[in-house]
PDB file of N, CA and C in Angstrom:
ATOM      1  N   MET A  11      -0.168  -4.751  14.156  1.00  0.00           N
ATOM      2  CA  MET A  11       1.292  -4.144  13.632  1.00  0.00           C
ATOM      3  C   MET A  11       0.317  -2.468  13.166  1.00  0.00           C
ATOM      4  N   ASP A  12       0.901  -1.187  13.628  1.00  0.00           N
ATOM      5  CA  ASP A  12       0.058   0.041  13.256  1.00  0.00           C
ATOM      6  C   ASP A  12       0.827   0.116  11.563  1.00  0.00           C
ATOM      7  N   ALA A  13      -0.141   0.332  10.163  1.00  0.00           N
ATOM      8  CA  ALA A  13      -0.080   0.109   9.273  1.00  0.00           C
ATOM      9  C   ALA A  13       0.814   1.310   9.067  1.00  0.00           C
ATOM     10  N   ARG A  14       1.119   2.476  10.447  1.00  0.00           N
ATOM     11  CA  ARG A  14       1.609   4.182   9.536  1.00  0.00           C
ATOM     12  C   ARG A  14       3.006   3.718  10.083  1.00  0.00           C
ATOM     13  N   ARG A  15       3.542   2.979  10.895  1.00  0.00           N
ATOM     14  CA  ARG A  15       4.697   2.858  11.049  1.00  0.00           C
ATOM     15  C   ARG A  15       5.431   1.820  10.202  1.00  0.00           C
ATOM     16  N   VAL A  16       4.580   0.967   9.918  1.00  0.00           N
ATOM     17  CA  VAL A  16       4.996  -0.062   8.667  1.00  0.00           C
ATOM     18  C   VAL A  16       5.516   0.645   7.110  1.00  0.00           C
ATOM     19  N   GLU A  17       4.485   1.407   7.335  1.00  0.00           N
ATOM     20  CA  GLU A  17       4.400   2.302   5.448  1.00  0.00           C
ATOM     21  C   GLU A  17       6.002   3.566   5.855  1.00  0.00           C
ATOM     22  N   THR A  18       6.167   4.021   7.176  1.00  0.00           N
ATOM     23  CA  THR A  18       7.386   4.900   7.335  1.00  0.00           C
ATOM     24  C   THR A  18       8.480   4.079   6.811  1.00  0.00           C
ATOM     25  N   ARG A  19       8.639   3.404   8.033  1.00  0.00           N
ATOM     26  CA  ARG A  19       9.973   2.202   7.662  1.00  0.00           C
ATOM     27  C   ARG A  19      10.378   1.565   6.461  1.00  0.00           C
ATOM     28  N   THR A  20       9.190   1.463   6.075  1.00  0.00           N
ATOM     29  CA  THR A  20       9.301   0.661   4.200  1.00  0.00           C
ATOM     30  C   THR A  20       9.238   1.240   3.219  1.00  0.00           C
ATOM     31  N   MET A  21       9.125   3.007   3.081  1.00  0.00           N
ATOM     32  CA  MET A  21       9.029   3.726   2.253  1.00  0.00           C
ATOM     33  C   MET A  21      10.205   3.485   1.497  1.00  0.00           C
ATOM     34  N   PRO A  22       9.743   3.382  -0.151  1.00  0.00           N
ATOM     35  CA  PRO A  22      11.325   3.304  -0.697  1.00  0.00           C
ATOM     36  C   PRO A  22      12.132   4.415  -1.208  1.00  0.00           C
ATOM     37  N   THR A  23      13.072   3.797  -0.585  1.00  0.00           N
ATOM     38  CA  THR A  23      14.462   5.183  -1.034  1.00  0.00           C
ATOM     39  C   THR A  23      13.829   5.732  -2.829  1.00  0.00           C
ATOM     40  N   GLN A  24      13.900   5.070  -3.440  1.00  0.00           N
ATOM     41  CA  GLN A  24      14.512   5.897  -4.944  1.00  0.00           C
ATOM     42  C   GLN A  24      13.528   6.931  -5.376  1.00  0.00           C
ATOM     43  N   ILE A  25      12.148   7.040  -4.412  1.00  0.00           N
ATOM     44  CA  ILE A  25      10.824   7.631  -4.966  1.00  0.00           C
ATOM     45  C   ILE A  25      10.946   8.530  -4.034  1.00  0.00           C
ATOM     46  N   GLY A  26      10.501  10.027  -4.148  1.00  0.00           N
ATOM     47  CA  GLY A  26      10.464  10.461  -2.604  1.00  0.00           C
ATOM     48  C   GLY A  26       8.522  10.494  -2.005  1.00  0.00           C
ATOM     49  N   GLU A  27       8.391  10.813  -0.573  1.00  0.00           N
ATOM     50  CA  GLU A  27       7.390  10.335  -0.302  1.00  0.00           C
ATOM     51  C   GLU A  27       6.209  10.971  -1.066  1.00  0.00           C
ATOM     52  N   LYS A  28       5.606  11.702  -1.402  1.00  0.00           N
ATOM     53  CA  LYS A  28       4.820  12.773  -2.266  1.00  0.00           C
ATOM     54  C   LYS A  28       4.684  11.548  -3.117  1.00  0.00           C
ATOM     55  N   GLU A  29       5.752  10.583  -3.887  1.00  0.00           N
ATOM     56  CA  GLU A  29       5.285   9.831  -5.230  1.00  0.00           C
ATOM     57  C   GLU A  29       5.280   8.415  -4.426  1.00  0.00           C
ATOM     58  N   TRP A  30       5.736   8.785  -3.671  1.00  0.00           N
ATOM     59  CA  TRP A  30       5.374   7.119  -2.637  1.00  0.00           C
ATOM     60  C   TRP A  30       3.389   7.115  -1.991  1.00  0.00           C
ATOM     61  N   VAL A  31       3.086   8.166  -1.667  1.00  0.00           N
ATOM     62  CA  VAL A  31       1.964   8.470  -1.086  1.00  0.00           C
ATOM     63  C   VAL A  31       0.881   8.102  -2.407  1.00  0.00           C
ATOM     64  N   ARG A  32       1.377   9.321  -3.885  1.00  0.00           N
ATOM     65  CA  ARG A  32       0.325   9.152  -5.115  1.00  0.00           C
ATOM     66  C   ARG A  32       0.582   7.074  -5.248  1.00  0.00           C
ATOM     67  N   GLN A  33       1.596   6.308  -5.324  1.00  0.00           N
ATOM     68  CA  GLN A  33       1.340   5.230  -6.327  1.00  0.00           C
ATOM     69  C   GLN A  33       0.439   4.693  -4.994  1.00  0.00           C
ATOM     70  N   MET A  34       0.641   4.650  -3.869  1.00  0.00           N
ATOM     71  CA  MET A  34      -0.351   4.060  -2.635  1.00  0.00           C
ATOM     72  C   MET A  34      -1.998   4.055  -3.353  1.00  0.00           C
ATOM     73  N   GLY A  35      -2.245   5.524  -3.346  1.00  0.00           N
ATOM     74  CA  GLY A  35      -3.530   6.089  -3.590  1.00  0.00           C
ATOM     75  C   GLY A  35      -3.649   5.204  -5.215  1.00  0.00           C
ATOM     76  N   GLN A  36      -3.412   5.471  -5.794  1.00  0.00           N
ATOM     77  CA  GLN A  36      -3.467   4.685  -6.990  1.00  0.00           C
ATOM     78  C   GLN A  36      -3.926   3.123  -6.894  1.00  0.00           C
ATOM     79  N   LYS A  37      -2.799   2.694  -6.226  1.00  0.00           N
ATOM     80  CA  LYS A  37      -3.162   1.014  -5.685  1.00  0.00           C
ATOM     81  C   LYS A  37      -3.993   0.675  -5.428  1.00  0.00           C
ATOM     82  N   PHE A  38      -4.460   1.341  -4.386  1.00  0.00           N
ATOM     83  CA  PHE A  38      -5.494   1.372  -3.112  1.00  0.00           C
ATOM     84  C   PHE A  38      -6.846   1.681  -4.250  1.00  0.00           C
ATOM     85  N   ILE A  39      -6.835   2.887  -4.783  1.00  0.00           N
ATOM     86  CA  ILE A  39      -8.460   3.005  -5.386  1.00  0.00           C
ATOM     87  C   ILE A  39      -8.589   2.034  -6.719  1.00  0.00           C
ATOM     88  N   LYS A  40      -7.797   0.746  -7.103  1.00  0.00           N
ATOM     89  CA  LYS A  40      -7.636   0.139  -8.284  1.00  0.00           C
ATOM     90  C   LYS A  40      -8.063  -0.894  -7.417  1.00  0.00           C
ATOM     91  N   TRP A  41      -7.014  -1.817  -6.400  1.00  0.00           N
ATOM     92  CA  TRP A  41      -7.741  -2.473  -5.541  1.00  0.00           C
ATOM     93  C   TRP A  41      -9.375  -2.651  -4.893  1.00  0.00           C
ATOM     94  N   ARG A  42      -9.561  -1.551  -4.260  1.00  0.00           N
ATOM     95  CA  ARG A  42     -10.784  -1.282  -3.770  1.00  0.00           C
ATOM     96  C   ARG A  42     -12.045  -1.356  -4.994  1.00  0.00           C
ATOM     97  N   GLU A  43     -11.760  -0.879  -6.275  1.00  0.00           N
ATOM     98  CA  GLU A  43     -13.203  -1.376  -7.062  1.00  0.00           C
ATOM     99  C   GLU A  43     -12.893  -2.744  -7.638  1.00  0.00           C
ATOM    100  N   GLN A  44     -12.052  -3.157  -7.631  1.00  0.00           N
ATOM    101  CA  GLN A  44     -11.710  -4.790  -7.725  1.00  0.00           C
ATOM    102  C   GLN A  44     -12.430  -5.493  -6.496  1.00  0.00           C
ATOM    103  N   ASN A  45     -12.570  -5.079  -5.266  1.00  0.00           N
ATOM    104  CA  ASN A  45     -13.521  -5.918  -4.371  1.00  0.00           C
ATOM    105  C   ASN A  45     -14.421  -5.127  -3.786  1.00  0.00           C
ATOM    106  N   ARG A  46     -15.101  -4.283  -4.634  1.00  0.00           N
ATOM    107  CA  ARG A  46     -16.504  -3.108  -4.217  1.00  0.00           C
ATOM    108  C   ARG A  46     -17.126  -4.215  -3.956  1.00  0.00           C
ATOM    109  N   HIS A  47     -17.003  -5.667  -3.825  1.00  0.00           N
ATOM    110  CA  HIS A  47     -18.372  -6.350  -3.893  1.00  0.00           C
ATOM    111  C   HIS A  47     -18.424  -7.058  -2.682  1.00  0.00           C
ATOM    112  N   SER A  48     -17.171  -6.759  -1.843  1.00  0.00           N
ATOM    113  CA  SER A  48     -17.158  -7.384  -0.892  1.00  0.00           C
ATOM    114  C   SER A  48     -17.413  -6.264   0.525  1.00  0.00           C
ATOM    115  N   GLY A  49     -18.267  -5.074   0.026  1.00  0.00           N
ATOM    116  CA  GLY A  49     -18.785  -4.860   1.545  1.00  0.00           C
ATOM    117  C   GLY A  49     -18.133  -3.223   1.933  1.00  0.00           C
ATOM    118  N   PRO A  50     -18.477  -3.573   3.031  1.00  0.00           N
ATOM    119  CA  PRO A  50     -17.428  -2.435   3.452  1.00  0.00           C
ATOM    120  C   PRO A  50     -16.151  -2.391   4.079  1.00  0.00           C
ATOM    121  N   ILE A  51     -15.377  -2.002   3.715  1.00  0.00           N
ATOM    122  CA  ILE A  51     -13.778  -1.528   4.048  1.00  0.00           C
ATOM    123  C   ILE A  51     -13.787  -2.655   5.591  1.00  0.00           C
ATOM    124  N   ASN A  52     -12.725  -3.769   5.164  1.00  0.00           N
ATOM    125  CA  ASN A  52     -12.657  -4.256   6.076  1.00  0.00           C
ATOM    126  C   ASN A  52     -11.217  -4.638   7.060  1.00  0.00           C
ATOM    127  N   VAL A  53     -11.045  -3.368   7.943  1.00  0.00           N
ATOM    128  CA  VAL A  53      -8.847  -2.919   8.007  1.00  0.00           C
ATOM    129  C   VAL A  53      -8.693  -4.111   8.401  1.00  0.00           C
ATOM    130  N   PRO A  54      -8.940  -5.120   9.130  1.00  0.00           N
ATOM    131  CA  PRO A  54      -7.988  -6.717   8.161  1.00  0.00           C
ATOM    132  C   PRO A  54      -7.198  -7.033   6.894  1.00  0.00           C
ATOM    133  N   GLU A  55      -7.733  -6.641   6.381  1.00  0.00           N
ATOM    134  CA  GLU A  55      -8.114  -6.648   4.823  1.00  0.00           C
ATOM    135  C   GLU A  55      -7.145  -5.909   3.995  1.00  0.00           C
ATOM    136  N   VAL A  56      -7.663  -4.549   4.806  1.00  0.00           N
ATOM    137  CA  VAL A  56      -7.072  -3.253   4.257  1.00  0.00           C
ATOM    138  C   VAL A  56      -5.132  -3.251   4.777  1.00  0.00           C
ATOM    139  N   ALA A  57      -4.806  -3.917   5.478  1.00  0.00           N
ATOM    140  CA  ALA A  57      -3.991  -3.867   6.469  1.00  0.00           C
ATOM    141  C   ALA A  57      -3.129  -4.861   5.896  1.00  0.00           C
ATOM    142  N   ARG A  58      -3.661  -5.996   5.252  1.00  0.00           N
ATOM    143  CA  ARG A  58      -2.604  -7.416   4.463  1.00  0.00           C
ATOM    144  C   ARG A  58      -2.484  -6.565   3.261  1.00  0.00           C
ATOM    145  N   TRP A  59      -3.495  -5.710   2.740  1.00  0.00           N
ATOM    146  CA  TRP A  59      -3.378  -5.673   1.223  1.00  0.00           C
ATOM    147  C   TRP A  59      -2.144  -4.260   1.239  1.00  0.00           C
ATOM    148  N   THR A  60      -2.026  -3.441   2.131  1.00  0.00           N
ATOM    149  CA  THR A  60      -1.125  -2.489   2.723  1.00  0.00           C
ATOM    150  C   THR A  60       0.245  -3.162   2.638  1.00  0.00           C
ATOM    151  N   GLN A  61       0.365  -3.850   3.358  1.00  0.00           N
ATOM    152  CA  GLN A  61       1.803  -5.154   3.644  1.00  0.00           C
ATOM    153  C   GLN A  61       2.419  -5.271   2.053  1.00  0.00           C
ATOM    154  N   SER A  62       1.278  -6.206   1.280  1.00  0.00           N
ATOM    155  CA  SER A  62       1.894  -6.956   0.212  1.00  0.00           C
ATOM    156  C   SER A  62       1.927  -5.566  -0.838  1.00  0.00           C
ATOM    157  N   VAL A  63       1.478  -4.843  -0.423  1.00  0.00           N
ATOM    158  CA  VAL A  63       1.941  -3.295  -1.701  1.00  0.00           C
ATOM    159  C   VAL A  63       3.137  -3.049  -1.115  1.00  0.00           C
ATOM    160  N   VAL A  64       3.094  -2.235  -0.297  1.00  0.00           N
ATOM    161  CA  VAL A  64       4.754  -2.382   0.610  1.00  0.00           C
ATOM    162  C   VAL A  64       5.695  -3.010   0.154  1.00  0.00           C
ATOM    163  N   LEU A  65       5.514  -4.685  -0.234  1.00  0.00           N
ATOM    164  CA  LEU A  65       6.522  -5.336  -0.144  1.00  0.00           C
ATOM    165  C   LEU A  65       6.572  -5.030  -1.633  1.00  0.00           C
ATOM    166  N   GLU A  66       5.718  -5.311  -2.135  1.00  0.00           N
ATOM    167  CA  GLU A  66       6.211  -5.452  -3.899  1.00  0.00           C
ATOM    168  C   GLU A  66       6.802  -3.983  -4.106  1.00  0.00           C
ATOM    169  N   MET A  67       6.298  -2.467  -3.673  1.00  0.00           N
ATOM    170  CA  MET A  67       7.235  -1.252  -3.862  1.00  0.00           C
ATOM    171  C   MET A  67       8.420  -1.639  -3.718  1.00  0.00           C
ATOM    172  N   GLN A  68       8.943  -2.389  -1.974  1.00  0.00           N
ATOM    173  CA  GLN A  68      10.118  -2.100  -1.779  1.00  0.00           C
ATOM    174  C   GLN A  68      11.370  -3.519  -3.198  1.00  0.00           C
ATOM    175  N   GLU A  69      10.445  -4.220  -3.260  1.00  0.00           N
ATOM    176  CA  GLU A  69      11.317  -5.333  -4.541  1.00  0.00           C
ATOM    177  C   GLU A  69      11.258  -4.138  -5.307  1.00  0.00           C
ATOM    178  N   ASN A  70      10.158  -3.574  -6.251  1.00  0.00           N
ATOM    179  CA  ASN A  70      10.609  -2.824  -7.192  1.00  0.00           C
ATOM    180  C   ASN A  70      11.763  -1.486  -6.990  1.00  0.00           C
ATOM    181  N   ASP A  71      11.935  -0.935  -5.520  1.00  0.00           N
ATOM    182  CA  ASP A  71      12.853  -0.155  -5.469  1.00  0.00           C
ATOM    183  C   ASP A  71      14.407  -0.880  -5.444  1.00  0.00           C
ATOM    184  N   LYS A  72      14.016  -1.660  -5.469  1.00  0.00           N
ATOM    185  CA  LYS A  72      15.794  -2.706  -5.282  1.00  0.00           C
ATOM    186  C   LYS A  72      16.047  -3.094  -6.879  1.00  0.00           C
ATOM    187  N   LYS A  73      15.270  -3.110  -7.442  1.00  0.00           N
ATOM    188  CA  LYS A  73      15.541  -3.111  -9.314  1.00  0.00           C
ATOM    189  C   LYS A  73      16.602  -1.693  -9.699  1.00  0.00           C
TER     190      LYS A  73
END
């Protein structure tokens, strides 16, 4: 699955695109710091992380 399409389709409606990108960036930096021991960035791992964060942001958008 192309992560860019997932992000575009699932972008929360309550916040703007710039805010959404900012939040994703902050979450990624935090996640990367916690997983630095795992070595180089693993694309499938990042894809799973992206999907979980998008779902989390969708849930927050519904509240």
